Amino acid sequence: MTLVISLLLLTAAACSGGGESGSSGTPSESAATSSGTEQQGSEAPKPATLTYLSAWNGGGGAFPQDQENNIVAKTIREKTGVTLKLESITTSEVEKLNTIFASDTVPDLVNAPFWSTTTGEGQVIKKAAMEGQLLDLTPYLDKYPNVKKLMTTGVSKDFYEFEMNSPEFEGKQYFIPTETPDGTLESIHNWNYGLYARGDILKALNVKPEDIDTQDKLFDLLVQIKNGNFKDIGGKAVIPAGTMHNGWDYNRFLMGWSDYNISDFREEGGKLTYWTLGEDQEPRLMFMRKLISNGLFDPEAFSNTDTTANEKLATGKMAVFGAQPISDQLVKTLYKTNPEMQYELLGPTKNKKGEIATQVETPGRGGFPIIFLSAKIKDPDAALRYLDYVNSEEGRLLAYWGIEGQTYTMENGMPRWIPEVKQKYDDNPDLKRDEGLNFLPGRFIGAFSDNVTWPQPEDQKSQSKKLEESFSQRLPIKVIDKSRANYLAREWPQYEKFRETTSVLNFDTEFRKAIFAKSDEDALKILHDIQDKFRAAGAQEMADFVAEKAAGRDDIGF
C-alpha cells in the first residue's frame, strides 16, 4: 500500500504542469523539470502552418528570401511550433482588403492599416468584423498576456474607446495593435516625414537645405534644379520632384498650409469647419498645379508602383522627394554606388503659424497597423502563441538581434552586435533581412521601443539609423495631450447619415483629378463640386455641433 501511494503521488506530480510552452511554473514544477521529469509545459509545441498577409503596398520588402529556414523563423518554430507563409501586396490596401472579404479568402493572420473605423481600410475591416469574418479575441486574451498587453499599452484612450471597442462590437475585441509605443513619450516613433533633396545638387547650387523652409523657396529650388541640367546615375535628366508609390506623400509639398491638428476639424477665422471645406484647399490645389504646369513634379507620381518609385530613388532620378527618408533602401543602393548623392532633409517647412511642420501625436498612438485573425482560422491558439512569443522579452531580442552568441552578445544587460556580424550587415543590409531580422519589428511587435529599451552607442548604429536620428533631431514630435474632436462628432444626431452619404465620396481622388485638369477654372470646379457634396451632407453643421460641444472645455483638441 505504501508503494502504491508513493507511485500515485509521483504520477500526480509528473502531470501537474500546464499551460503553454515557456510559461512559468510553481517552484515544485520547476524542480521536477530540472530533475528530468516530463512536464506538459515543456513538451514540444504542436506544429502549425499559418497563412499571413501584409496588406501594405510594398510590405514584402522586409520579407526574408527564405521564409522558413532563416535563423529567426527556425527559432520561433522551435519555440512555438508555428511556420508562417508570408504574402504581401503591391496594390491598393483597400482594394486588397475588399477582395479577401468579398471572396471569403481571409488568410489566418492579416496586418493592415487601421487609422479609423469610419474611412479607408479601417472601415472595410470593421464591416468584416461586424459580418463575422474576424475572430473575436476576447476569450483568448487572458491566456496570452503579451498579446493582451498590446491591446492597451501605447494606445490613446479615445482611440481605444471609440475605434477598437466601438459599442457596435458589443464587448468583442478583434484588433491587435502593432508598432505602438511602450507608454512613454520617448518611445513614440518618429517617421521623419519631410522633403528630401539630393545632396550633390544642393551643393552644386550652393543651397543650404535648412534654408528651404517655405513654399516659395521650394518652388525656386525646383526651378533651379530643372534649369541645372542635372543627371541621374545613368546620365538621364532628373525629375525635379516626385513621391513614392501612389503619390505618397505629395502632401509634403504642401506643408506651408498645415497646422498642428489631431482631428478632422480646423479653426479658421474664429469658426470651426470640416477639413474638406478648409480655406487652404484652393491655394494647395493651385500650388500643385503650378508645379505640374512648370514641369517641376513627376506626372507619374500618382501611378508609381512601389518598385518603380524605389528604382527612381535608387538611380537618383528624383532630385527632391516627399515621404519618409527611405534610408533602409537607399543605403543598399544609391548611397553605396553614389554616396555624394545622399538625400538631405530640406527645411523643415514652416507651417501656417510659422512653426516647423512636423509629426503630431497624442500621448498614446491613435491609429496604427493592426493584426486580425480570420474567423475561419483552424488553430487560433497557434497564431496567438506566435504573437505572444515574439512580443515577449526573449522574442523581441530574437526579432531585433537574432541569436545570442551568433549575431550578438550581451554587455551590461544590453545587446551588442558581434563586430564581424555588424560589418557584414552594414556592407549588405539584405543579409540582415534574409536572416529574418527585419519583418517582425515592423509588423508584429507593439507596446515597445527598441530605442528606449536598448539605447545603442554610436559605433553600434547602422548608417541608416544614424541618418534617421539626424533627421529626428530636426523634426521633433509635437505632442498634444487632448482628446480628438472627431469623437464629439459621433454625438451629432445626423452623424450616421453623414457617414453614409460621404462614404461614396473621395476628396483626395477628386483633388488629384483637379491637379491635372485642363485649366484652373476646370480644376476649381472639380474642387468646389466635391466640397459642395460634403457641404450638402452636413459637414459644416457637424462642425458647428462639435464647436458647441467643445466650448468651455480644455480637453478637446482640433
Coordinates of C-alpha atoms in Angstrom, one line a residue:
M1 CA 0.0 0.0 0.0
T2 CA 2.8 2.4 0.9
L3 CA 4.4 1.7 -2.5
V4 CA 1.2 2.3 -4.4
I5 CA 0.6 5.6 -2.6
S6 CA 4.1 6.7 -3.4
L7 CA 3.7 5.9 -7.1
L8 CA 0.3 7.8 -7.2
L9 CA 1.9 10.9 -5.7
L10 CA 4.8 10.7 -8.1
T11 CA 2.4 10.4 -11.0
A12 CA 0.3 13.4 -9.8
A13 CA 3.5 15.5 -9.5
A14 CA 4.6 14.5 -13.0
C15 CA 1.2 15.6 -14.5
S16 CA 0.8 18.8 -12.6
G17 CA 2.4 21.1 -15.2
G18 CA 0.1 23.0 -17.5
G19 CA -0.2 25.9 -19.9
E20 CA 1.7 27.0 -23.0
S21 CA 5.4 26.2 -23.7
G22 CA 7.6 28.6 -21.9
S23 CA 5.1 29.6 -19.2
S24 CA 6.4 29.9 -15.7
G25 CA 5.5 27.2 -13.2
T26 CA 5.5 26.8 -9.4
P27 CA 8.8 26.1 -7.6
S28 CA 7.8 22.4 -7.3
E29 CA 7.1 22.2 -11.1
S30 CA 10.4 23.9 -11.8
A31 CA 12.2 21.4 -9.6
A32 CA 10.5 18.5 -11.4
T33 CA 11.5 19.9 -14.8
S34 CA 15.1 20.4 -13.7
S35 CA 15.3 16.8 -12.5
G36 CA 14.2 15.5 -15.9
T37 CA 10.6 14.7 -15.1
E38 CA 8.5 15.4 -18.3
Q39 CA 6.1 18.3 -18.0
Q40 CA 3.2 19.2 -20.2
G41 CA 4.5 22.8 -20.4
S42 CA 7.9 21.6 -21.7
E43 CA 6.5 19.3 -24.4
A44 CA 7.4 20.2 -28.0
P45 CA 4.7 22.7 -29.2
K46 CA 2.1 21.5 -31.7
P47 CA 3.3 22.2 -35.3
A48 CA 1.1 24.6 -37.3
T49 CA 1.5 26.3 -40.6
L50 CA -0.4 29.6 -40.9
T51 CA -1.0 32.0 -43.8
Y52 CA -0.1 35.6 -43.2
L53 CA -0.9 38.7 -45.4
S54 CA 0.9 42.0 -45.1
A55 CA -1.8 44.3 -46.5
W56 CA 0.7 47.1 -47.2
N57 CA 1.7 48.2 -50.6
G58 CA 5.4 47.1 -50.8
G59 CA 5.2 45.4 -47.4
G60 CA 7.0 42.4 -48.7
G61 CA 10.3 44.3 -49.0
A62 CA 11.2 43.3 -45.5
F63 CA 10.5 39.6 -46.0
P64 CA 13.5 37.2 -45.9
Q65 CA 14.3 35.3 -49.1
D66 CA 13.8 32.0 -47.4
Q67 CA 10.7 32.4 -45.2
E68 CA 11.1 29.2 -43.3
N69 CA 14.8 28.5 -42.8
N70 CA 16.2 31.8 -41.7
I71 CA 17.6 31.9 -38.2
V72 CA 14.6 33.8 -36.7
A73 CA 11.9 31.7 -38.3
K74 CA 13.6 28.5 -37.3
T75 CA 14.0 29.6 -33.7
I76 CA 10.3 30.7 -33.5
R77 CA 9.2 27.4 -34.9
E78 CA 11.2 25.6 -32.2
K79 CA 9.6 27.7 -29.5
T80 CA 6.0 27.9 -30.8
G81 CA 5.7 25.2 -33.5
V82 CA 4.4 27.8 -35.9
T83 CA 5.5 28.4 -39.5
L84 CA 4.2 31.4 -41.4
K85 CA 3.6 31.5 -45.1
L86 CA 4.1 35.2 -45.9
E87 CA 2.3 37.1 -48.6
S88 CA 2.4 40.9 -49.4
I89 CA 0.8 43.2 -51.9
T90 CA 1.9 45.9 -54.5
T91 CA -1.6 47.3 -55.0
S92 CA -4.1 49.4 -53.0
E93 CA -4.6 48.3 -49.4
V94 CA -8.3 49.0 -49.5
E95 CA -8.7 47.1 -52.8
K96 CA -6.9 44.0 -51.4
L97 CA -9.0 44.0 -48.2
N98 CA -12.2 44.3 -50.1
T99 CA -11.1 41.4 -52.3
I100 CA -10.3 39.0 -49.5
F101 CA -13.5 39.8 -47.6
A102 CA -15.7 39.6 -50.7
S103 CA -14.2 36.3 -51.8
D104 CA -14.2 34.9 -48.3
T105 CA -10.5 34.1 -48.6
V106 CA -9.1 35.8 -45.5
P107 CA -5.6 34.5 -44.5
D108 CA -5.1 33.2 -41.0
L109 CA -3.4 36.4 -39.9
V110 CA -3.6 39.8 -41.6
N111 CA -1.7 43.0 -40.8
A112 CA -3.3 46.1 -42.3
P113 CA -3.6 49.9 -41.8
F114 CA -6.2 50.9 -39.1
W115 CA -6.4 54.7 -38.9
S116 CA -10.2 54.9 -38.2
T117 CA -13.3 52.8 -38.4
T118 CA -15.1 55.4 -40.4
T119 CA -13.0 55.7 -43.5
G120 CA -10.5 53.7 -45.7
E121 CA -9.0 50.4 -44.6
G122 CA -10.4 50.6 -41.1
Q123 CA -14.0 51.0 -42.3
V124 CA -13.6 47.9 -44.5
I125 CA -12.1 45.9 -41.6
K126 CA -14.8 47.0 -39.2
K127 CA -17.5 45.9 -41.7
A128 CA -15.9 42.5 -42.0
A129 CA -15.8 42.2 -38.2
M130 CA -19.5 43.0 -37.9
E131 CA -20.2 40.4 -40.6
G132 CA -18.4 37.7 -38.6
Q133 CA -15.3 37.3 -40.8
L134 CA -12.9 38.2 -38.0
L135 CA -12.2 36.2 -34.9
D136 CA -13.3 37.5 -31.5
L137 CA -10.1 37.5 -29.4
T138 CA -11.8 38.2 -26.1
P139 CA -11.9 34.5 -24.9
Y140 CA -8.2 34.1 -25.6
L141 CA -6.5 37.2 -24.1
D142 CA -6.1 36.1 -20.6
K143 CA -4.1 33.1 -21.8
Y144 CA -1.7 35.2 -23.8
P145 CA -0.5 38.1 -21.6
N146 CA 1.9 39.6 -24.1
V147 CA -0.9 39.9 -26.6
K148 CA -3.3 41.3 -24.0
K149 CA -0.7 44.0 -23.2
L150 CA -0.7 45.1 -26.8
M151 CA -4.4 45.9 -26.7
T152 CA -3.9 49.0 -24.4
T153 CA -0.3 49.9 -24.0
G154 CA 0.7 52.8 -26.1
V155 CA -2.9 53.2 -27.5
S156 CA -4.6 56.6 -27.0
K157 CA -7.6 56.4 -24.6
D158 CA -10.1 57.9 -27.1
F159 CA -9.0 55.6 -29.9
Y160 CA -9.2 52.5 -27.7
E161 CA -12.7 53.5 -26.6
F162 CA -14.3 54.6 -29.8
E163 CA -12.4 52.7 -32.5
M164 CA -11.1 49.4 -31.1
N165 CA -14.0 48.9 -28.8
S166 CA -16.9 50.6 -30.6
P167 CA -20.2 49.9 -28.9
E168 CA -21.3 48.1 -32.0
F169 CA -18.8 45.4 -31.2
E170 CA -20.7 44.6 -28.0
G171 CA -17.6 43.9 -26.0
K172 CA -15.9 41.8 -28.6
Q173 CA -12.3 42.6 -29.5
Y174 CA -10.9 41.9 -33.0
F175 CA -7.8 44.0 -33.4
I176 CA -4.3 43.6 -32.1
P177 CA -2.3 46.9 -32.3
T178 CA 1.3 46.8 -33.5
E179 CA 4.0 49.5 -33.9
T180 CA 2.7 51.2 -30.7
P181 CA 5.0 52.9 -28.2
D182 CA 5.7 51.5 -24.8
G183 CA 3.6 54.1 -23.0
T184 CA 6.4 56.7 -22.6
L185 CA 6.7 59.8 -24.7
E186 CA 10.2 58.9 -25.5
S187 CA 9.0 55.7 -27.2
I188 CA 6.8 57.4 -29.8
H189 CA 8.3 56.5 -33.2
N190 CA 9.4 59.4 -35.3
W191 CA 8.7 58.7 -39.0
N192 CA 10.6 61.7 -40.2
Y193 CA 8.2 62.7 -42.9
G194 CA 9.5 65.6 -45.0
L195 CA 11.1 66.7 -48.2
Y196 CA 14.5 65.2 -49.2
A197 CA 16.9 66.6 -51.8
R198 CA 20.0 65.1 -53.4
G199 CA 22.9 66.5 -51.5
D200 CA 25.2 66.9 -54.6
I201 CA 22.6 69.0 -56.4
L202 CA 22.2 71.3 -53.3
K203 CA 26.0 71.6 -53.2
A204 CA 26.2 72.5 -56.9
L205 CA 23.5 75.1 -56.5
N206 CA 25.2 76.4 -53.3
V207 CA 21.9 75.9 -51.4
K208 CA 21.7 75.1 -47.7
P209 CA 19.0 72.5 -47.1
E210 CA 17.8 74.2 -43.9
D211 CA 17.1 77.4 -45.8
I212 CA 14.3 75.8 -47.9
D213 CA 11.5 76.3 -45.4
T214 CA 8.7 78.0 -47.3
Q215 CA 6.6 77.1 -50.4
D216 CA 8.2 80.0 -52.4
K217 CA 11.7 78.9 -51.6
L218 CA 10.8 75.3 -52.5
F219 CA 9.4 76.4 -55.9
D220 CA 12.5 78.5 -56.6
L221 CA 14.7 75.5 -55.8
L222 CA 12.8 73.2 -58.1
V223 CA 13.1 75.8 -60.9
Q224 CA 16.9 75.9 -60.4
I225 CA 17.1 72.1 -60.5
K226 CA 15.1 72.0 -63.7
N227 CA 17.4 74.5 -65.3
G228 CA 20.5 73.0 -63.9
N229 CA 20.8 70.1 -66.4
F230 CA 21.3 67.6 -63.5
K231 CA 21.5 63.8 -64.3
D232 CA 20.8 60.6 -62.6
I233 CA 23.5 57.8 -62.3
G234 CA 22.6 56.7 -65.8
G235 CA 23.2 60.1 -67.4
K236 CA 19.5 60.8 -67.9
A237 CA 17.8 64.1 -66.9
V238 CA 16.5 64.1 -63.3
I239 CA 12.9 64.7 -62.3
P240 CA 12.9 67.9 -60.1
A241 CA 10.3 66.5 -57.6
G242 CA 8.3 63.4 -57.0
T243 CA 6.9 60.9 -54.5
M244 CA 6.9 57.2 -53.7
H245 CA 4.1 54.8 -54.7
N246 CA 0.6 56.2 -55.5
G247 CA 1.6 59.8 -54.8
W248 CA 2.8 59.0 -51.2
D249 CA 3.3 61.6 -49.9
Y250 CA 2.6 64.6 -52.2
N251 CA 1.2 66.5 -49.1
R252 CA 4.8 67.0 -48.0
F253 CA 5.0 69.6 -50.8
L254 CA 2.0 71.5 -49.3
M255 CA 3.1 71.7 -45.6
G256 CA 3.1 75.5 -45.7
W257 CA -0.7 75.2 -45.3
S258 CA -0.6 72.7 -42.4
D259 CA -1.1 73.2 -38.7
Y260 CA -0.8 71.1 -35.6
N261 CA -4.0 69.1 -36.0
I262 CA -5.2 65.9 -34.4
S263 CA -8.7 65.9 -35.8
D264 CA -10.7 66.5 -39.0
F265 CA -11.8 69.9 -37.9
R266 CA -10.0 73.3 -38.5
E267 CA -10.2 76.6 -36.7
E268 CA -10.4 79.3 -39.3
G269 CA -11.4 82.9 -38.7
G270 CA -12.8 82.3 -35.3
K271 CA -15.0 79.4 -36.6
L272 CA -14.7 75.7 -36.7
T273 CA -15.0 73.9 -40.1
Y274 CA -14.6 70.5 -41.6
W275 CA -11.2 69.8 -43.2
T276 CA -12.6 69.3 -46.8
L277 CA -14.1 72.8 -46.6
G278 CA -11.0 74.4 -45.4
E279 CA -9.9 77.8 -46.8
D280 CA -6.5 76.3 -47.7
Q281 CA -7.7 73.8 -50.2
E282 CA -7.7 76.3 -53.1
P283 CA -4.1 77.5 -52.6
R284 CA -2.9 73.9 -52.1
L285 CA -4.5 72.9 -55.4
M286 CA -3.1 75.9 -57.2
F287 CA 0.4 75.2 -55.9
M288 CA 0.3 71.6 -57.1
R289 CA -0.9 72.7 -60.5
K290 CA 1.9 75.2 -60.6
L291 CA 4.4 72.5 -60.0
I292 CA 2.9 70.3 -62.7
S293 CA 2.5 73.0 -65.3
N294 CA 6.1 74.1 -64.9
G295 CA 7.4 70.6 -65.3
L296 CA 8.7 70.5 -61.8
F297 CA 6.7 67.5 -60.5
D298 CA 6.7 63.9 -61.7
P299 CA 3.4 63.4 -63.6
E300 CA 3.7 59.7 -62.9
A301 CA 3.9 60.2 -59.2
F302 CA 0.3 59.2 -58.6
S303 CA 0.6 56.0 -60.6
N304 CA 4.0 54.9 -59.4
T305 CA 4.2 51.4 -58.0
D306 CA 6.5 50.8 -55.1
T307 CA 9.0 49.1 -57.4
T308 CA 9.0 52.0 -59.8
A309 CA 9.4 54.6 -57.1
N310 CA 12.3 52.7 -55.5
E311 CA 14.0 52.5 -58.9
K312 CA 13.7 56.2 -59.3
L313 CA 15.3 56.8 -55.9
A314 CA 18.0 54.1 -56.4
T315 CA 19.2 55.9 -59.5
G316 CA 18.9 59.4 -58.1
K317 CA 16.3 60.3 -60.7
M318 CA 14.2 62.2 -58.3
A319 CA 16.0 65.4 -57.2
V320 CA 13.5 66.0 -54.4
F321 CA 11.0 63.6 -53.0
G322 CA 8.3 63.8 -50.3
A323 CA 7.8 60.9 -47.9
Q324 CA 9.8 59.2 -45.2
P325 CA 13.6 59.2 -45.9
I326 CA 13.6 55.6 -47.1
S327 CA 17.1 55.2 -45.6
D328 CA 17.0 51.4 -45.3
Q329 CA 16.5 51.1 -49.0
L330 CA 18.9 53.8 -50.1
V331 CA 21.9 52.6 -48.1
K332 CA 21.7 49.4 -50.1
T333 CA 21.6 51.2 -53.5
L334 CA 22.3 54.9 -54.2
Y335 CA 24.3 55.6 -51.1
K336 CA 26.5 52.7 -51.9
T337 CA 27.2 53.5 -55.5
N338 CA 27.0 57.3 -55.3
P339 CA 27.4 58.5 -51.7
E340 CA 27.7 62.1 -52.9
M341 CA 24.0 61.9 -53.9
Q342 CA 22.8 61.2 -50.4
Y343 CA 19.4 62.9 -49.8
E344 CA 19.3 65.6 -47.2
L345 CA 16.3 66.9 -45.3
L346 CA 15.0 70.3 -46.6
G347 CA 13.8 72.9 -44.1
P348 CA 11.7 71.7 -42.3
T349 CA 8.9 73.7 -43.9
K350 CA 7.3 76.3 -41.8
N351 CA 3.5 75.8 -41.3
K352 CA 0.8 78.4 -41.2
K353 CA 1.8 79.6 -37.7
G354 CA 5.5 79.8 -38.7
E355 CA 6.3 76.7 -36.7
I356 CA 8.1 73.7 -38.2
A357 CA 5.8 71.2 -39.9
T358 CA 6.4 68.0 -38.0
Q359 CA 4.7 64.9 -36.7
V360 CA 1.8 65.5 -34.4
E361 CA 0.9 62.8 -31.8
T362 CA -1.3 62.3 -28.7
P363 CA 0.5 60.6 -25.7
G364 CA -0.9 57.2 -26.9
R365 CA -1.0 56.4 -30.6
G366 CA -4.4 56.9 -32.3
G367 CA -4.4 54.8 -35.5
F368 CA -1.7 52.2 -36.2
P369 CA -1.2 48.9 -38.1
I370 CA -3.2 46.0 -36.6
I371 CA -3.3 42.3 -36.8
F372 CA -6.6 40.5 -37.1
L373 CA -7.3 36.7 -37.3
S374 CA -9.7 35.1 -39.7
A375 CA -12.9 33.7 -38.1
K376 CA -12.1 30.5 -40.1
I377 CA -8.6 30.0 -38.7
K378 CA -8.3 26.4 -37.7
D379 CA -5.8 26.9 -34.9
P380 CA -6.2 30.4 -33.3
D381 CA -4.0 29.3 -30.4
A382 CA -1.1 28.8 -32.8
A383 CA -1.4 32.3 -34.1
L384 CA -1.7 33.8 -30.6
R385 CA 1.1 31.6 -29.3
Y386 CA 3.3 33.0 -32.1
L387 CA 2.4 36.6 -31.4
D388 CA 2.7 36.2 -27.6
Y389 CA 6.2 34.8 -28.1
V390 CA 7.6 37.5 -30.4
N391 CA 6.2 40.1 -28.0
S392 CA 8.0 38.5 -25.0
E393 CA 11.4 39.8 -23.8
E394 CA 13.0 36.7 -25.3
G395 CA 11.1 37.0 -28.6
R396 CA 11.9 40.7 -29.0
L397 CA 15.6 40.1 -28.6
L398 CA 15.3 37.4 -31.3
A399 CA 13.3 39.6 -33.6
Y400 CA 15.7 42.6 -33.4
W401 CA 19.0 40.9 -32.7
G402 CA 18.9 37.3 -33.7
I403 CA 20.8 34.6 -31.7
E404 CA 22.9 35.4 -28.7
G405 CA 26.5 34.3 -29.3
Q406 CA 25.8 34.0 -33.1
T407 CA 24.8 37.6 -34.1
Y408 CA 25.0 39.5 -30.8
T409 CA 26.4 39.4 -27.2
M410 CA 25.0 40.9 -24.0
E411 CA 27.2 43.6 -22.4
N412 CA 26.0 45.1 -19.1
G413 CA 22.5 44.0 -19.9
M414 CA 22.5 45.5 -23.4
P415 CA 22.6 43.6 -26.7
R416 CA 25.6 44.5 -28.9
W417 CA 26.3 43.2 -32.4
I418 CA 29.3 40.9 -32.8
P419 CA 31.7 43.2 -34.7
E420 CA 32.1 41.0 -37.8
V421 CA 28.3 40.4 -38.0
K422 CA 27.7 44.2 -37.8
Q423 CA 30.2 44.8 -40.5
K424 CA 28.5 42.1 -42.7
Y425 CA 25.1 43.7 -42.2
D426 CA 26.5 47.2 -42.8
D427 CA 28.1 46.1 -46.1
N428 CA 25.0 44.3 -47.2
P429 CA 21.7 45.0 -45.3
D430 CA 19.9 42.4 -47.4
L431 CA 21.8 39.8 -45.4
K432 CA 20.2 41.1 -42.2
R433 CA 16.8 41.0 -43.9
D434 CA 17.4 37.4 -45.1
E435 CA 18.2 36.2 -41.6
G436 CA 14.8 37.3 -40.6
L437 CA 15.8 40.5 -38.7
N438 CA 13.6 43.0 -40.5
F439 CA 10.0 41.8 -40.8
L440 CA 9.0 41.1 -37.2
P441 CA 9.7 44.5 -35.6
G442 CA 7.8 46.4 -38.4
R443 CA 4.6 44.4 -38.4
F444 CA 4.3 42.0 -35.4
I445 CA 5.6 43.9 -32.3
G446 CA 3.8 46.6 -30.3
A447 CA 3.8 48.3 -26.9
F448 CA 7.6 48.6 -27.2
S449 CA 10.5 50.8 -28.3
D450 CA 13.9 49.3 -29.0
N451 CA 15.5 52.7 -28.7
V452 CA 14.2 53.1 -25.2
T453 CA 14.9 49.5 -24.1
W454 CA 18.3 49.1 -25.8
P455 CA 20.0 52.5 -26.3
Q456 CA 23.0 51.9 -28.5
P457 CA 26.4 53.6 -28.7
E458 CA 27.3 55.3 -31.9
D459 CA 29.6 52.6 -33.0
Q460 CA 26.8 50.1 -32.9
K461 CA 24.4 52.1 -35.1
S462 CA 23.9 51.4 -38.8
Q463 CA 24.3 54.1 -41.4
S464 CA 20.5 54.3 -41.9
K465 CA 20.0 54.5 -38.1
K466 CA 22.4 57.5 -37.9
L467 CA 20.6 59.2 -40.7
E468 CA 17.2 58.7 -39.2
E469 CA 18.3 60.1 -35.9
S470 CA 19.9 63.1 -37.6
F471 CA 16.5 63.9 -39.2
S472 CA 14.6 63.3 -36.0
Q473 CA 16.7 66.0 -34.3
R474 CA 15.4 68.5 -36.8
L475 CA 11.8 67.1 -36.8
P476 CA 10.9 66.8 -33.1
I477 CA 7.5 65.3 -32.4
K478 CA 4.7 67.7 -31.3
V479 CA 2.6 66.0 -28.6
I480 CA -0.9 67.3 -27.9
D481 CA -2.4 65.8 -24.8
K482 CA -6.1 66.1 -25.6
S483 CA -8.9 64.0 -26.9
R484 CA -9.7 64.3 -30.6
A485 CA -12.7 66.4 -31.6
N486 CA -13.7 63.7 -34.0
Y487 CA -15.3 61.7 -31.2
L488 CA -17.6 64.6 -30.2
A489 CA -18.9 64.5 -33.8
R490 CA -20.3 61.0 -33.1
E491 CA -22.8 62.6 -30.7
W492 CA -24.3 64.6 -33.6
P493 CA -27.8 63.3 -34.4
Q494 CA -27.1 63.3 -38.1
Y495 CA -23.7 61.6 -37.8
E496 CA -24.6 58.2 -39.2
K497 CA -26.5 59.8 -42.1
F498 CA -23.4 62.0 -42.8
R499 CA -21.2 58.9 -42.8
E500 CA -23.5 57.0 -45.1
T501 CA -23.7 59.9 -47.6
T502 CA -20.0 60.7 -47.6
S503 CA -18.9 57.0 -47.7
V504 CA -19.1 57.2 -51.5
L505 CA -17.1 60.5 -51.7
N506 CA -13.4 60.5 -52.0
F507 CA -12.0 64.0 -51.5
D508 CA -8.4 63.0 -52.3
T509 CA -9.3 61.3 -55.6
E510 CA -11.2 64.5 -56.7
F511 CA -8.3 66.7 -55.6
R512 CA -5.9 64.6 -57.7
K513 CA -8.2 64.9 -60.7
A514 CA -8.2 68.7 -60.2
I515 CA -4.4 68.8 -60.1
F516 CA -4.4 67.5 -63.7
A517 CA -7.5 69.4 -65.0
K518 CA -7.1 71.3 -68.3
S519 CA -7.5 74.7 -66.8
D520 CA -7.6 76.4 -63.4
E521 CA -11.3 77.0 -63.9
D522 CA -11.9 73.3 -64.5
A523 CA -9.7 72.5 -61.5
L524 CA -11.6 74.8 -59.2
K525 CA -14.9 73.4 -60.4
I526 CA -13.8 69.9 -59.5
L527 CA -12.7 71.1 -56.1
H528 CA -15.8 73.1 -55.4
D529 CA -18.1 70.3 -56.6
I530 CA -16.7 67.8 -54.1
Q531 CA -16.7 70.5 -51.4
D532 CA -20.4 71.2 -52.2
K533 CA -21.2 67.5 -51.8
F534 CA -19.6 67.5 -48.3
R535 CA -21.4 70.7 -47.5
A536 CA -24.7 69.3 -48.6
A537 CA -24.1 66.2 -46.5
G538 CA -23.9 68.5 -43.5
A539 CA -20.2 68.9 -42.9
Q540 CA -20.5 72.5 -41.7
E541 CA -23.5 71.7 -39.4
M542 CA -21.4 68.9 -37.9
A543 CA -18.5 71.3 -37.3
D544 CA -20.9 73.7 -35.6
F545 CA -22.2 71.0 -33.4
V546 CA -18.6 70.0 -32.4
A547 CA -17.7 73.6 -31.7
E548 CA -20.7 74.0 -29.4
K549 CA -19.9 70.7 -27.6
A550 CA -16.3 71.7 -27.2
A551 CA -17.0 75.2 -25.9
G552 CA -15.7 75.7 -22.4
R553 CA -13.7 72.5 -22.4
D554 CA -9.9 72.4 -22.4
D555 CA -9.5 68.7 -23.1
I556 CA -10.6 68.7 -26.7
G557 CA -8.0 69.0 -29.5
F558 CA -8.7 70.1 -33.0

